[in-house]
Amino acid sequence: MRFHKQPLKPIEVLEAAADRFRFQCQQKNIDFHLSLKEDLPRIYAARDQIDQVLDNLLSNAVKYTPEGHSVSLSARQKADGFVEVAISDTGIGIPQKDLERIFERFYRVDKARSRSMGGTGLGLAIAREIVQAHGGTIRMESRYREGTTVRITLPPCEPEVTSS
């Protein structure tokens, strides 16, 4: 894949993603929390593709979080300079046995539930490809019936990219 990468302020990208999902959360009576550090470094990324990743991850969080629970979106800079974005929920979680396969194409944890709620089993595989193509990582932590956290890391801009 070829992307149109440019320097992006993570705070702007993440606030826009949060805005796209606040209404859905209100409709489902889900508490939505946004926690961002003001001094995050710019990332060199393709806005449309990063939006696609965030939309997929937030959509999953909202879809699999019951009414009265919560979803959060946060970001911080790690010691290695990378920006880490975390999407967490207090939803239904994923059984441990499924976690190692969750990013495979067409893999669905519960085939019947996934079909009834819509889903092809491609979203997480595509998200992984996009994040890796940006030089980042994606990983998932989950406890069945307690919730899930997906963490993506994205590299900061090289100094010469932000100096213009």
Coordinates of C-alpha atoms in Angstrom, one line a residue:
M1 CA 0.0 0.0 0.0
R2 CA 1.1 3.5 -0.7
F3 CA 0.0 6.3 1.7
H4 CA 0.0 10.0 1.5
K5 CA 1.9 10.7 4.7
Q6 CA 2.3 14.1 6.3
P7 CA 3.1 15.5 9.7
L8 CA 0.0 15.2 12.0
K9 CA -0.8 16.4 15.4
P10 CA -2.1 13.3 17.3
I11 CA -4.3 15.5 19.5
E12 CA -6.2 16.7 16.5
V13 CA -6.6 13.2 15.0
L14 CA -7.7 11.7 18.3
E15 CA -10.2 14.5 19.2
A16 CA -11.8 14.1 15.8
A17 CA -12.1 10.4 16.3
A18 CA -13.6 11.0 19.7
D19 CA -16.1 13.4 18.2
R20 CA -17.2 10.7 15.7
F21 CA -18.1 8.3 18.5
R22 CA -19.5 10.4 21.3
F23 CA -23.0 10.3 19.9
Q24 CA -23.0 6.5 19.6
C25 CA -21.8 6.2 23.2
Q26 CA -24.5 8.6 24.4
Q27 CA -27.1 6.5 22.5
K28 CA -25.9 3.3 24.3
N29 CA -25.5 5.0 27.6
I30 CA -21.7 4.3 27.6
D31 CA -19.4 6.7 29.4
F32 CA -16.7 8.0 27.0
H33 CA -13.4 9.3 28.3
L34 CA -10.7 11.1 26.3
S35 CA -7.3 11.6 27.9
L36 CA -4.6 13.2 25.8
K37 CA -1.2 14.8 26.7
E38 CA -0.9 18.2 25.2
D39 CA 2.8 17.9 24.3
L40 CA 2.6 14.8 22.1
P41 CA 5.1 14.9 19.2
R42 CA 3.8 15.0 15.6
I43 CA 3.5 11.7 13.8
Y44 CA 4.3 11.2 10.1
A45 CA 1.2 9.4 8.9
A46 CA -1.6 9.2 6.4
R47 CA -4.6 10.8 8.0
D48 CA -7.3 8.7 6.2
Q49 CA -5.6 5.4 7.1
I50 CA -5.1 6.4 10.7
D51 CA -8.7 7.5 10.9
Q52 CA -9.7 4.1 9.5
V53 CA -7.7 2.3 12.2
L54 CA -9.2 4.4 15.0
D55 CA -12.7 4.1 13.6
N56 CA -12.4 0.3 13.5
L57 CA -11.0 0.1 17.0
L58 CA -13.5 2.5 18.5
S59 CA -16.4 0.9 16.6
N60 CA -15.5 -2.5 18.1
A61 CA -15.2 -1.0 21.6
V62 CA -18.6 0.6 21.4
K63 CA -20.2 -2.5 19.7
Y64 CA -19.0 -4.9 22.3
T65 CA -19.5 -2.7 25.4
P66 CA -22.9 -3.1 27.1
E67 CA -25.0 -0.2 28.2
G68 CA -23.8 1.5 31.4
H69 CA -20.1 0.6 30.8
S70 CA -17.3 2.7 29.5
V71 CA -14.9 3.3 26.6
S72 CA -11.8 5.4 26.7
L73 CA -9.3 6.8 24.2
S74 CA -5.9 8.0 25.5
A75 CA -2.5 8.8 24.2
R76 CA 1.0 9.3 25.6
Q77 CA 4.6 9.5 24.5
K78 CA 6.6 6.4 25.4
A79 CA 10.3 6.5 26.5
D80 CA 11.4 5.5 22.9
G81 CA 9.6 8.6 21.5
F82 CA 6.8 6.7 19.9
V83 CA 3.2 7.8 20.5
E84 CA 1.0 5.1 22.1
V85 CA -2.7 5.3 21.6
A86 CA -4.9 3.1 23.7
I87 CA -8.6 2.3 23.2
S88 CA -10.0 0.6 26.3
D89 CA -13.4 -0.7 27.2
T90 CA -15.2 -2.5 30.0
G91 CA -17.1 -4.6 27.6
I92 CA -17.5 -8.4 27.0
G93 CA -13.8 -9.1 26.5
I94 CA -12.1 -11.8 24.5
P95 CA -11.3 -15.2 25.7
Q96 CA -7.5 -15.8 26.2
K97 CA -7.5 -18.6 23.6
D98 CA -8.6 -16.2 20.8
L99 CA -6.2 -13.4 21.5
E100 CA -3.3 -14.8 19.5
R101 CA -5.5 -15.1 16.4
I102 CA -7.5 -11.9 16.7
F103 CA -5.6 -10.0 14.0
E104 CA -5.9 -12.8 11.4
R105 CA -8.0 -12.2 8.3
F106 CA -11.6 -13.4 8.7
Y107 CA -11.1 -14.6 12.3
R108 CA -14.1 -13.9 14.5
V109 CA -14.2 -14.9 18.2
D110 CA -17.9 -15.8 18.1
K111 CA -19.1 -16.5 14.6
A112 CA -22.8 -16.3 15.4
R113 CA -22.6 -13.1 17.4
S114 CA -20.3 -11.5 14.8
R115 CA -22.7 -12.2 12.0
S116 CA -25.7 -10.8 13.9
M117 CA -23.8 -7.7 14.9
G118 CA -22.2 -7.2 11.4
G119 CA -18.6 -7.9 10.8
T120 CA -16.4 -9.7 8.3
G121 CA -13.4 -10.5 10.4
L122 CA -11.3 -8.1 8.3
G123 CA -11.2 -4.9 10.4
L124 CA -8.5 -5.9 12.8
A125 CA -6.3 -7.5 10.1
I126 CA -6.5 -4.3 8.0
A127 CA -5.8 -2.2 11.1
R128 CA -2.7 -4.2 11.8
E129 CA -1.5 -3.8 8.2
I130 CA -2.0 -0.1 8.3
V131 CA -0.2 0.4 11.6
Q132 CA 2.7 -1.8 10.6
A133 CA 3.0 0.0 7.2
H134 CA 3.5 3.2 9.3
G135 CA 6.3 1.6 11.3
G136 CA 4.2 1.0 14.3
T137 CA 2.8 -1.8 16.4
I138 CA -0.6 -3.0 17.5
R139 CA -1.4 -5.3 20.3
M140 CA -4.4 -6.3 22.3
E141 CA -4.9 -7.2 26.0
S142 CA -8.2 -8.6 27.1
R143 CA -9.9 -10.4 30.0
Y144 CA -13.1 -12.2 29.2
R145 CA -16.2 -10.5 30.6
E146 CA -14.0 -7.6 31.9
G147 CA -12.9 -5.6 28.9
T148 CA -10.3 -5.0 26.3
T149 CA -7.4 -2.6 25.6
V150 CA -5.9 -2.2 22.1
R151 CA -2.6 -0.3 22.0
I152 CA -1.1 1.1 18.8
T153 CA 2.2 2.8 18.6
L154 CA 3.3 5.2 15.9
P155 CA 6.7 6.7 15.3
P156 CA 7.2 10.4 15.8
C157 CA 8.2 12.6 12.8
E158 CA 11.8 12.9 12.1
P159 CA 13.1 16.3 13.1
E160 CA 13.7 17.5 9.6
V161 CA 10.0 16.7 8.7
T162 CA 8.6 19.0 11.4
S163 CA 11.1 21.9 10.9
S164 CA 9.4 23.3 7.8

